[in-house]
Coordinates of C-alpha atoms and ligand atoms in Angstrom, one line a residue:
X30 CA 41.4 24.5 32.2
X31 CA 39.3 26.8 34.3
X32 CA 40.0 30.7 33.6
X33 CA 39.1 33.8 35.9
X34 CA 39.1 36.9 35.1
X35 CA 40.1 38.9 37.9
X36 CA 41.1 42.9 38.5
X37 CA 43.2 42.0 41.5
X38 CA 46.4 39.6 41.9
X39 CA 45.3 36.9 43.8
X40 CA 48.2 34.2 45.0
X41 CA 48.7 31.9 43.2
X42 CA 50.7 28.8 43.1
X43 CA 52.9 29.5 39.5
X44 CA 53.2 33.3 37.9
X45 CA 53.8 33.0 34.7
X46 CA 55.7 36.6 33.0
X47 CA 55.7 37.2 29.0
X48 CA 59.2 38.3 28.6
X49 CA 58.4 41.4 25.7
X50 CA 61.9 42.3 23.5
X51 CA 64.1 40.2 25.9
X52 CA 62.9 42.9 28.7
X53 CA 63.9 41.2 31.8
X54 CA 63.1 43.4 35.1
X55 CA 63.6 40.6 37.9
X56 CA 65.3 37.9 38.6
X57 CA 67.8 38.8 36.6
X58 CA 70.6 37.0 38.1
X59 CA 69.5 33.7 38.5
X60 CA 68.0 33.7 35.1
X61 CA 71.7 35.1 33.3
X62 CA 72.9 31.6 35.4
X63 CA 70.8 29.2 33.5
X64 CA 71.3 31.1 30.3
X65 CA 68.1 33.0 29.6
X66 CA 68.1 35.5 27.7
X67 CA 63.6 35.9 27.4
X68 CA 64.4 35.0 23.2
X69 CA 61.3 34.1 21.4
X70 CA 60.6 30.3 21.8
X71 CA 62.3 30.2 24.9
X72 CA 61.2 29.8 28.7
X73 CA 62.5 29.5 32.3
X74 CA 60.8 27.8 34.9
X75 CA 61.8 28.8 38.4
X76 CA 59.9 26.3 40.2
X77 CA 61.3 26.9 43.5
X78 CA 60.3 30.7 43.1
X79 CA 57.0 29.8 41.3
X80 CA 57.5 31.9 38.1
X81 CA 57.6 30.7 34.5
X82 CA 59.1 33.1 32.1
X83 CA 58.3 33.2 28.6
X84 CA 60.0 35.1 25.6
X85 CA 57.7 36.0 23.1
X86 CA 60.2 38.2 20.9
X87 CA 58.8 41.4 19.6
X88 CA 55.0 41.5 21.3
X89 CA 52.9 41.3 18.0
X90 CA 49.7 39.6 18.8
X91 CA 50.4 36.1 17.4
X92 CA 53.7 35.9 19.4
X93 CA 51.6 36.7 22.3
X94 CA 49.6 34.0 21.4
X95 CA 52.0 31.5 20.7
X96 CA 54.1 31.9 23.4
X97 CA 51.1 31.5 25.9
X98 CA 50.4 28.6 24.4
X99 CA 53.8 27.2 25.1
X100 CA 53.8 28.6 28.7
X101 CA 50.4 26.6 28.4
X102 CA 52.4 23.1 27.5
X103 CA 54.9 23.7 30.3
X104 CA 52.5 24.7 32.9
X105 CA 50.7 21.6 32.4
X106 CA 53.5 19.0 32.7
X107 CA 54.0 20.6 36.0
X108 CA 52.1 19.7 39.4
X109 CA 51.2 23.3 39.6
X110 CA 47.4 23.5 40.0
X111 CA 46.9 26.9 39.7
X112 CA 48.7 30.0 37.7
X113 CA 48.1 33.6 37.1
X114 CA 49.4 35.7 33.9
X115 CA 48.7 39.6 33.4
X116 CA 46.8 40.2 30.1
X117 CA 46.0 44.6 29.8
X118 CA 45.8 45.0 26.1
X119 CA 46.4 42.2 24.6
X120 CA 43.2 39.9 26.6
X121 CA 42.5 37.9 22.9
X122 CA 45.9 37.2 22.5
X123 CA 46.4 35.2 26.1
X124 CA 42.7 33.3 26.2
X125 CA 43.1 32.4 22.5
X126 CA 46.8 31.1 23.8
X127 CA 45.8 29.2 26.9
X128 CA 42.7 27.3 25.4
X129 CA 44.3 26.4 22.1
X130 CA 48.0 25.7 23.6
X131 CA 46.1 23.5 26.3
X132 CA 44.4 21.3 24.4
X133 CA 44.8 17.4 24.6
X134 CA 43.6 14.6 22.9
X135 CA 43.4 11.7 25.0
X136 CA 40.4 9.5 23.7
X137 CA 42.2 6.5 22.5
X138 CA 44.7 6.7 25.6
X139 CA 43.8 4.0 28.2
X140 CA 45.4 5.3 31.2
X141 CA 43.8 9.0 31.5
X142 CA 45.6 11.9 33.6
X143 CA 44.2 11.9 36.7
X144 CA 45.3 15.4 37.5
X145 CA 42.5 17.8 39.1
X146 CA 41.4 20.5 36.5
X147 CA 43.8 23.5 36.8
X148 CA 42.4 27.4 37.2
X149 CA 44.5 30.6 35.4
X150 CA 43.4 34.1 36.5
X151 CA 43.8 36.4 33.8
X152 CA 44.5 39.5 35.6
X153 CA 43.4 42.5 33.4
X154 CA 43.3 46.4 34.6
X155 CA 39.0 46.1 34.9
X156 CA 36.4 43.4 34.3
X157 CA 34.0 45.6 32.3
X158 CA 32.0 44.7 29.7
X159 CA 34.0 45.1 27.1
X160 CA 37.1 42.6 28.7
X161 CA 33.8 40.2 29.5
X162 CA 32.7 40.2 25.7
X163 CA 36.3 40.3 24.5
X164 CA 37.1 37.0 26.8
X165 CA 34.0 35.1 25.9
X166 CA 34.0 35.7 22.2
X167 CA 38.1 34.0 22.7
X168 CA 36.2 31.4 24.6
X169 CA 34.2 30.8 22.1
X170 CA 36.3 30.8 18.8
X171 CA 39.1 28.7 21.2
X172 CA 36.0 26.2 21.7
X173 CA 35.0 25.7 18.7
X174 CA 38.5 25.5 17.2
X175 CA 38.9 22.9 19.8
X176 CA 36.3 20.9 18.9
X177 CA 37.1 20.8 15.1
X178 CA 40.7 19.5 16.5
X179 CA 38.7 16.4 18.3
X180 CA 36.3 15.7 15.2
X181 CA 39.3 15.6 13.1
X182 CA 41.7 13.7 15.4
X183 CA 38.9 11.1 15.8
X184 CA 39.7 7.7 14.1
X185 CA 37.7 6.4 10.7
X186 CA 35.7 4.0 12.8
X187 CA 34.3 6.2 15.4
X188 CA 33.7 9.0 12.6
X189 CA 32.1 8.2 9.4
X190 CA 29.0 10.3 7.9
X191 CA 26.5 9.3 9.9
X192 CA 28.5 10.6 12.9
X193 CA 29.1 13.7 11.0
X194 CA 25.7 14.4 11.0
X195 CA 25.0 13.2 14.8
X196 CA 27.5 15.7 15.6
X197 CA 26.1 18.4 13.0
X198 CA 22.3 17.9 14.9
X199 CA 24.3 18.2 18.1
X200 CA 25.5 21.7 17.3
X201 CA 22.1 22.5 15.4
X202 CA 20.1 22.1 19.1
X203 CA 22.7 23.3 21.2
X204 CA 22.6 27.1 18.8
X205 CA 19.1 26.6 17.7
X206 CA 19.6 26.6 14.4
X207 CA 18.1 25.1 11.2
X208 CA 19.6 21.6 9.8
X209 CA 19.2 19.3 7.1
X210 CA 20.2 16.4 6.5
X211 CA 20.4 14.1 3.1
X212 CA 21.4 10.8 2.4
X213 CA 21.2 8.5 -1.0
X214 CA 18.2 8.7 -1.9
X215 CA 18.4 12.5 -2.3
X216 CA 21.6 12.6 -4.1
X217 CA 19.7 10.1 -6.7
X218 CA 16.4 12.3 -6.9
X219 CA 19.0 15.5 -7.4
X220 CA 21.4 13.4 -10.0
X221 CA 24.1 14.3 -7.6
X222 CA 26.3 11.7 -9.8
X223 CA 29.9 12.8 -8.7
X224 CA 29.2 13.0 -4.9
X225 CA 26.9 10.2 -4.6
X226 CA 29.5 7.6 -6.9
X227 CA 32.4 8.1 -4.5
X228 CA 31.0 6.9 -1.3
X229 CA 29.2 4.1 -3.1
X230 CA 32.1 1.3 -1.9
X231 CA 31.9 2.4 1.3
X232 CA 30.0 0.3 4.3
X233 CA 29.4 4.1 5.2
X234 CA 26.2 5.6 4.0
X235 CA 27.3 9.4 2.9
X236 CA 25.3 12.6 4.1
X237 CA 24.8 15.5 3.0
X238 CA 24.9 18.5 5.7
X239 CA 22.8 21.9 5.6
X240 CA 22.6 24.3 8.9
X241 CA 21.7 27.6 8.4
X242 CA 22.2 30.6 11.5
X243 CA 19.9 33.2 10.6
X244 CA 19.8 36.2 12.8
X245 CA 17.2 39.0 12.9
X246 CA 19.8 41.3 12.3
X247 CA 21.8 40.0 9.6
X248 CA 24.1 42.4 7.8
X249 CA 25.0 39.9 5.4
X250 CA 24.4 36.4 4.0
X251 CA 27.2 33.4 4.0
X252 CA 27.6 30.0 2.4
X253 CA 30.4 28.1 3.7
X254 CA 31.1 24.8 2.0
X255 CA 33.4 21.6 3.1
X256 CA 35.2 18.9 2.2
X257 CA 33.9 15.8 4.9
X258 CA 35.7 12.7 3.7
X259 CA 35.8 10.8 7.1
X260 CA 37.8 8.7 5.2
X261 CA 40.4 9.1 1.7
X262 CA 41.9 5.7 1.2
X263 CA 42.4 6.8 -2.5
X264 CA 39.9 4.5 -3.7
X265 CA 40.7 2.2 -6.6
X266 CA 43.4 4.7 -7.5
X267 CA 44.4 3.4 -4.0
X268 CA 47.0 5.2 -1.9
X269 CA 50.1 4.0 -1.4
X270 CA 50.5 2.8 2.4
X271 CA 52.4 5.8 3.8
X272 CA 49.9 8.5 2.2
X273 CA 46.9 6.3 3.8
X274 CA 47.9 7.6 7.0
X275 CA 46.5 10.8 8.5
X276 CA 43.4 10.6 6.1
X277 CA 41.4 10.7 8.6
X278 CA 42.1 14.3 8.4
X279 CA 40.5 14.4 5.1
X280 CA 37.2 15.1 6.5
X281 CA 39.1 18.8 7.9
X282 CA 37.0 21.1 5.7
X283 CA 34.0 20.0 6.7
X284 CA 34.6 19.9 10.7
X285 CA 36.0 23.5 10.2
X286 CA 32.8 24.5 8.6
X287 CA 30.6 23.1 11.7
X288 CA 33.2 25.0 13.7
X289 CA 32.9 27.8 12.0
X290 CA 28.9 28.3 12.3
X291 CA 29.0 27.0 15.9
X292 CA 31.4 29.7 16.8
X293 CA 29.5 32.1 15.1
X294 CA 26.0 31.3 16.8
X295 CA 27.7 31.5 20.0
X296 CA 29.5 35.0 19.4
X297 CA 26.1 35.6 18.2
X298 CA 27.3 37.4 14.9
X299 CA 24.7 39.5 12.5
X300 CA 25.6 37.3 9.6
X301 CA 23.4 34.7 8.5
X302 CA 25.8 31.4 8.0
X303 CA 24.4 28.2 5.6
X304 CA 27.2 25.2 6.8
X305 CA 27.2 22.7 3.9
X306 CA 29.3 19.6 4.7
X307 CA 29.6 16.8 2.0
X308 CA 30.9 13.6 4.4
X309 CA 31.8 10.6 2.4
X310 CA 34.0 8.0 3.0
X311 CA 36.3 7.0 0.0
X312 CA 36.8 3.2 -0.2
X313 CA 37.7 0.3 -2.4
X314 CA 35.4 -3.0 -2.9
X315 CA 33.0 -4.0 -5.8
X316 CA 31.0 -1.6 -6.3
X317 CA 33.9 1.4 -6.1
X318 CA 33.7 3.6 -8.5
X319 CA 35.9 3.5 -11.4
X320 CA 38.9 5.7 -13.6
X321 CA 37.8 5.3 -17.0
X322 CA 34.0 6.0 -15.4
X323 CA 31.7 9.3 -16.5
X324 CA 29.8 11.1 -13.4
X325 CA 27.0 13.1 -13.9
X326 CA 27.4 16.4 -11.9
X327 CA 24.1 18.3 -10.2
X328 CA 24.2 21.1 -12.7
X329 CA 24.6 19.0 -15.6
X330 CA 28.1 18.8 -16.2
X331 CA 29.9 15.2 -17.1
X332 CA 33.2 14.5 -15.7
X333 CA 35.8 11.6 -16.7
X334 CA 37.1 10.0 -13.5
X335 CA 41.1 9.3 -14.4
X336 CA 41.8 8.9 -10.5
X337 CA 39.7 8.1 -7.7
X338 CA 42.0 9.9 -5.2
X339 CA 41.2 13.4 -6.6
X340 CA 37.5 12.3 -5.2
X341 CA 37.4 15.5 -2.8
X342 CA 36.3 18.0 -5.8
X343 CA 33.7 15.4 -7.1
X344 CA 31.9 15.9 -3.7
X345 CA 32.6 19.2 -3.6
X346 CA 31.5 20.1 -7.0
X347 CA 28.0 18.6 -5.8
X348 CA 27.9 20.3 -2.5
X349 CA 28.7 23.6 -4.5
X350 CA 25.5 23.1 -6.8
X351 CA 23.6 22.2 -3.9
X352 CA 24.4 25.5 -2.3
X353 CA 23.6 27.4 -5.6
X354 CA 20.4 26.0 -6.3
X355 CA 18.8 26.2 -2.7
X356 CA 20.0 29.4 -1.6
X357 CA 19.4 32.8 -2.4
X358 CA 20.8 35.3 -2.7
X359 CA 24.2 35.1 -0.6
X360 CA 26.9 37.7 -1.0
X361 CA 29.8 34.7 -0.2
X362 CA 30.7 31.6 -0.5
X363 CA 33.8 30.0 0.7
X364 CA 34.5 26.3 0.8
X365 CA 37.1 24.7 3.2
X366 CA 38.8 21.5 1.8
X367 CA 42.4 19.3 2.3
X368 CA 41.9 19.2 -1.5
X369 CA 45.1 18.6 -2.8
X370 CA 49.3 17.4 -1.4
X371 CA 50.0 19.6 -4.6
X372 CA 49.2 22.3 -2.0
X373 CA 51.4 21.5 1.2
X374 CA 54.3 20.8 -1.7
X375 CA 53.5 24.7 -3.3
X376 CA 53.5 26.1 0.4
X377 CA 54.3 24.1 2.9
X378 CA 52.2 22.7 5.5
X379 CA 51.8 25.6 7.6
X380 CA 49.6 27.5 5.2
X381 CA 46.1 27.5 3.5
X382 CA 46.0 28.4 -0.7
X383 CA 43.1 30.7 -0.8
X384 CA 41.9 30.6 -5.0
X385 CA 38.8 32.4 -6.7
X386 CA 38.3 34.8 -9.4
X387 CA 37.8 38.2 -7.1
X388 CA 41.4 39.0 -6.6
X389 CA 40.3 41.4 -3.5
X390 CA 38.4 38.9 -2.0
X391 CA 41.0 36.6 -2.1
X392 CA 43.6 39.3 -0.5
X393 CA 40.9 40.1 2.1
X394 CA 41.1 36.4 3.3
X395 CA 44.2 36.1 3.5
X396 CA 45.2 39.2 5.6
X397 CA 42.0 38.2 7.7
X398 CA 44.2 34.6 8.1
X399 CA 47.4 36.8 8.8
X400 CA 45.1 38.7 11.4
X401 CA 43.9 36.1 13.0
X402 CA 47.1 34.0 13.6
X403 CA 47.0 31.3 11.0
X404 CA 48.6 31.2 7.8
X405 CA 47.6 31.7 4.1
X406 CA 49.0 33.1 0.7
X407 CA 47.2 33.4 -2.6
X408 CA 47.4 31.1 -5.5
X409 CA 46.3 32.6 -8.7
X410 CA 44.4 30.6 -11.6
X411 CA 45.5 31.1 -15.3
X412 CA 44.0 30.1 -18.8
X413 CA 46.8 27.5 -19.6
X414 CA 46.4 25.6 -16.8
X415 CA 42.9 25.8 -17.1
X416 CA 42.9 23.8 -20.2
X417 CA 45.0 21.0 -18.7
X418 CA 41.7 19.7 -16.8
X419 CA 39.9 19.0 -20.8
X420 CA 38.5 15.7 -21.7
X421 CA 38.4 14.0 -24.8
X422 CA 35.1 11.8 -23.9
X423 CA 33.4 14.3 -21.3
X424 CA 32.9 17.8 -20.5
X425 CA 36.0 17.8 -17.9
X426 CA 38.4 15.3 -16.3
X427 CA 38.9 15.0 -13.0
X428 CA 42.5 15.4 -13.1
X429 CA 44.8 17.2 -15.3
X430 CA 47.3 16.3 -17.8
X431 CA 50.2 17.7 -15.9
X432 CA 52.1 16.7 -12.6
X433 CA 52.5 20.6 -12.3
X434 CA 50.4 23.3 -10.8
X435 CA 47.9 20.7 -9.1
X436 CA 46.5 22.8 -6.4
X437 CA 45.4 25.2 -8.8
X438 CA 44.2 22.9 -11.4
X439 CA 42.1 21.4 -8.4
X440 CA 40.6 24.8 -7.9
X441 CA 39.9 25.6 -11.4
X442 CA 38.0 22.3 -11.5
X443 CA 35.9 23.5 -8.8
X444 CA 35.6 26.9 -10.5
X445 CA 33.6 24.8 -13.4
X446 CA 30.8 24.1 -10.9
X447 CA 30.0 28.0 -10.0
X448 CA 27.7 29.8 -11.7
X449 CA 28.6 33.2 -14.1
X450 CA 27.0 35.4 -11.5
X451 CA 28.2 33.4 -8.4
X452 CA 32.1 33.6 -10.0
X453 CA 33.4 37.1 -8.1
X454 CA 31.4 35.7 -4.6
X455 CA 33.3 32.6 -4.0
X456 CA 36.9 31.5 -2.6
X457 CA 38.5 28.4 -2.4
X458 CA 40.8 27.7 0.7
X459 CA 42.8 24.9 0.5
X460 CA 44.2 23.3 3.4
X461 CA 46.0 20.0 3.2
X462 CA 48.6 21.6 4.6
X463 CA 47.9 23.4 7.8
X464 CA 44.7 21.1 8.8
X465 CA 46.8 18.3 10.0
X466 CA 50.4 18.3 11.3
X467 CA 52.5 15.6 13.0
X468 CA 54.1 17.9 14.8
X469 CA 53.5 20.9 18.1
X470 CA 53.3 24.5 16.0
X471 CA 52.1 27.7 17.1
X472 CA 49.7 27.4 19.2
X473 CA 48.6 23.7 17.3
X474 CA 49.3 20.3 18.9
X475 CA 50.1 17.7 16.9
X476 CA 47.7 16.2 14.7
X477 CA 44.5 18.5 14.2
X478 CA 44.8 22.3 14.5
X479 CA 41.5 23.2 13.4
X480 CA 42.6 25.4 10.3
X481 CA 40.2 27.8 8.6
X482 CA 38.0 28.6 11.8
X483 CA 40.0 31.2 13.5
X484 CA 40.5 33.6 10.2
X485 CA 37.3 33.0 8.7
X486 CA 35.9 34.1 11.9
X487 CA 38.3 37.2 11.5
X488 CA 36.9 37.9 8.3
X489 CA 33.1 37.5 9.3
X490 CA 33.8 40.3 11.9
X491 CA 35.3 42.4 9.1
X492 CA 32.4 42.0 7.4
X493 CA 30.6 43.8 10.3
X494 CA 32.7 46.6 10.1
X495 CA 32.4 48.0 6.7
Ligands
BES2 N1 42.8 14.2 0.4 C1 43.8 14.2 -0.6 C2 44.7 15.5 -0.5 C3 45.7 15.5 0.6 C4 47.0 15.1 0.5 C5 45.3 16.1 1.8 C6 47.8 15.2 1.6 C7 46.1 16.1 2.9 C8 47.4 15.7 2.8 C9 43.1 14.3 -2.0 O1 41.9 13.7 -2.0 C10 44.0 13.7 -3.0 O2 44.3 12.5 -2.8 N2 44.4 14.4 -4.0 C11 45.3 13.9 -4.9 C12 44.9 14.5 -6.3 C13 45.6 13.9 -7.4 C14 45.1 12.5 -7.6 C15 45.3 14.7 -8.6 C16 46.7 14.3 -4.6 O3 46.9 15.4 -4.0 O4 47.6 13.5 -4.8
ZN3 ZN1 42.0 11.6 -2.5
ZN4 ZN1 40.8 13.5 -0.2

C-alpha cells in the first residue's frame, strides 16, 4: 500500500467515508435500500458511485482504527487501485488502520496476486510538521508490528535460531545499533543450565540475542526480554497433536521484542532499549532433556523439570539473569512471552496478563495497552500459590502442584530469577492469547498480530512525558 498525505482532495477512484454515531449525511436513500444503517462493524460499498462507507460506532480512537482496517480488507478485494479517506484529528488512528488492516501473508502461497500496488491519500486539513511526524511515527510502529506478524507467521523450517539472529543483525545494521549474539558454548561458560538443556534435542543450535539502542539523549534506560521458541513441540512431555499446531507462534515474545526496539530506533525515541531474545527450539530425540531432570539456573538456582512443555520459563529464567548481570543500572524490565494456555483460558485470547510485584507499574501497562488499541488486564500473584511451585529434591519445580492458577504460578516462577532490588522494576506480559489467532480481529489478520509492540511503544512515549 502506498499512502499520500495530501491537504487537497484529489480524484480518486474509491472514497471511502467513516460513518461516526450512525451519522449518515449522503446517500441516504440508496443506503436505507440495502439496509445500512453506518452500525459499528458494518460497511456499504457503492461501487457504481465509488464510495465505501464504514460504521465505526461511537469514534473512540480504536474504533477508528479498527474500522479502517476493515474498510482496508474490503478495499483490497476490490479492483479499485486507488482510494482517498479524510483523517483531521484522528491521523494515528487511520495510518495505524490502513497498514495493519492491510497486511497479507502470502509466502507459502504459490500463485501470488498480481495486482499493481494500490495508493490512499490521507487527506488531512495541513501537511505540517507535526501531521508529517505524527504519520511517520504510525509508519513506523505499523512496520514494525508488521514485521513481527511475518517472523511469527513464518514456518519452523524457514525460522529456527539461527534465523532469529540473521534477522536480529538485519535490524541491528539497518538502526545502527549494538548486537550480540551467543550460542552454546556461552551458555556453558555462564552455566546457563535451564536455557541451554531445552534446545539440546534440537537439530537447531539456540542463540542467545542482545541489541542495545542507546541514544545521546536518553531519558531513561529499558530491558525488554522474550520468549523466542521457533519451535514448542512440548518436548518429551510432548504435545498432544492438536496443541502442536500454531507453535510456531511460540517464538511471539521474542519477535515482539525485535519489533519493539526497531520501532523505537526508527521513531528515534530518548530511551535507551537492551532487546534480549532467548530463541530455542523445543524438540524430542535422544539427547532431550528430561522430567525427573535438575537444571542448573545462571544465578545459581536448581530447578526440577516435572514437564518439558513449561520449557518457556526455563529460557526465560536464563535470559532474565543474563539481563541482570550485564546491565546496569536500568529503570525497567519487561519480558514478552506466549508463556502459558493457562492464560488465554483466564482471559481469553484477545488479551495479554501483565504480572510483577509494582502494582502501578503493572496498571501503567495496561492502560498504555488500552491506549494503544490492544488488550490487557492484570493478574495479581499471591503467597499460596507461590508455594505450589516448591520442590522436594530442588530449589523450585518447574511446574506447580495444581491444575489451577497456571498463568500466575508461571509468573511467580519467573519472579524467582529477579533480583531483591530489580523486583518493583520488572513486569511480566503474558501473551499466549492475543499473539496468535486463527481468526480476522481488530485490526489483526489471522494468524500473527504482533502483540505487545503497539502498547509497549505507548508506554515508552509515556515514559517521555513525565
Ligand atoms: N508455549 C506454551 C504455552 C502456549 C499455549 C502458548 C497455547 C500459546 C498457546 C508453553 O510452553 C506451554 O506449553 N505451557 C504449558 C505449561 C504447563 C506444562 C505447566 C501449558 O500452558 O500447558
Ligand atoms: Zn511448552
Ligand atoms: Zn512454549
Amino acid at each position: 500500500m502506498k499512502l499520500n498525505l495530501i491537504e487537497e482532495k484529489v480524484q480518486t477512484e474509491l472514497e471511502i467515508i467513516l460513518i461516526k454515531d450512525k451519522e449518515i449525511t449522503e446517500n441516504k436513500d440508496i443506503l436505507e435500500k440495502i439496509d445500512f444503517k453506518g452500525e459499528e462493524d458494518s460497511s456499504a460499498l457503492l461501487a457504481e458511485l465509488g464510495k465505501l462507507y464504514v460504521g465505526c460506532g461511537e469514534p473512540t480512537s480504536d474504533n477508528i482504527r479498527v474500522a479502517v482496517a476493515s474498510a482496508m480488507r474490503t478495499f483490497g478485494k476490490t479492483n479499485f487501485n486507488d482510494a482517498s479517506i479524510e483523517a483531521d484529528e484522528n491521523l494515528r488512528e487511520v495510518v495505524e488502520g490502513i497498514e495493519l488492516g492491510s497486511y497479507e501473508f502470502t509466502k507459502y502461497k504459490s500463485k501470488k496476486d498480481d495486482k499493481i500496488e494500490k495508493t490512499i491519500n490521507i487527506v488531512v486539513k495541513k501537511v505540517d510538521e507535526k501531521t508529517i511526524e505524527i504519520f511517520e511515527d504510525a509508519v513506523n510502529l505499523s512496520n514494525s508490528v508488521n514485521m513481527v506478524r511475518d517472523f511469527v507467521n513464518t514456518t519452523p523450517e524457514d525460522f529456527y535460531p539461527k534465523i532469529m539472529a540473521k534477522k536480529a543483525k538485519k535490524i541491528a545494521i539497518e538502526n545502527d545499533l549494538e548486537i550480540k549474539i551467543f550460542g552454546e558454548k556461552y551458555f556453558k561458560e555462564q552455566k546457563m543450565g535451564a536455557m541451554s538443556a531445552v534446545g539440546r534435542a534440537s537439530r537447531h543450535d539456540s542463540r542467545l540475542i542482545h541489541m542495545a539502542y542507546k541514544p545521546v539523549d536518553a531519558i531513561k534506560k529499558v530491558v525488554l526480554v522474550g520468549k523466542g521458541l521457533t519451535y514448542d513441540s512440548g518436548g518429551l512431555s510432548l504435545k498432544p497433536a492438536d496443541f502442536m499446531v500454531t507453535m510456531k507462534s511460540d517464538k511471539s515474545g521474542g519477535s515482539a521484542v525485535l519489533g519493539i526496539i526497531n520501532a523505537v530506533a526508527k521513531m528515534k525515541l530518548p530511551i535507551e532499549i537492551h532487546a534480549i531474545v532467548g530463541a530455542v527450539e523445543n524438540m524430542i530425540g535422544g539427547d532431550a532433556y528430561k522430567p525427573d531432570d535438575v537444571l542448573t539456573a545462571k544465578n545459581g538456582k536448581t530447578i526440577e523439570v516435572r514437564n518439558t512443555d513449561a520449557e518457556g520459563r526455563l529460557v526465560l529464567a536464563d535470559c532474565l539473569c543474563y539481563a541482570q548481570d550485564e546491565i546496569e543500572d536500568f529503570d525497567y524490565m519487561i519480558d514478552y512471552a506466549t508463556l502459558t494456555g493457562a492464560c488465554v483460558v483466564g482471559v481469553g485470547h484477545y488479551t495479554t496478563g501483565i504480572m510483577g510485584n509494582n502494582l502501578e507499574l503493572n496498571n501503567q501497562l495496561q492502560q498504555s495497552a488500552i491506549a494503544s488499541g490492544e488488550l490487557a488486564t492484570v493478574l495479581h500473584f499471591n503467597k499460596y500459590l507461590k508455594k505450589t511451585l516448591k520442590s522436594k529434591i530442588a530449589d523450585i519445580c518447574n511446574i506447580s502442584n495444581t491444575r489451577y492458577g497456571g498463568a500466575i504460578t508461571a509468573g511467580m516462577f519467573l519472579d524467582e530469577f529477579i533480583e531483591e532490588e530489580n523486583k518493583q522494576k520488572w513486569v511480566h506480559c503474558d501473551i499466549a492469547g492475543p499473539a496468535f489467532v486463527e481468526e480476522v480481529w481488530g485490526c489483526n489478520p489471522e494468524g500473527a498480530s504482533g502483540a505487545g509492540v503497539r502498547f509497549t511503544i505507548e508506554f515508552l512515549k509515556n515514559l517521555m512525558e513525565k
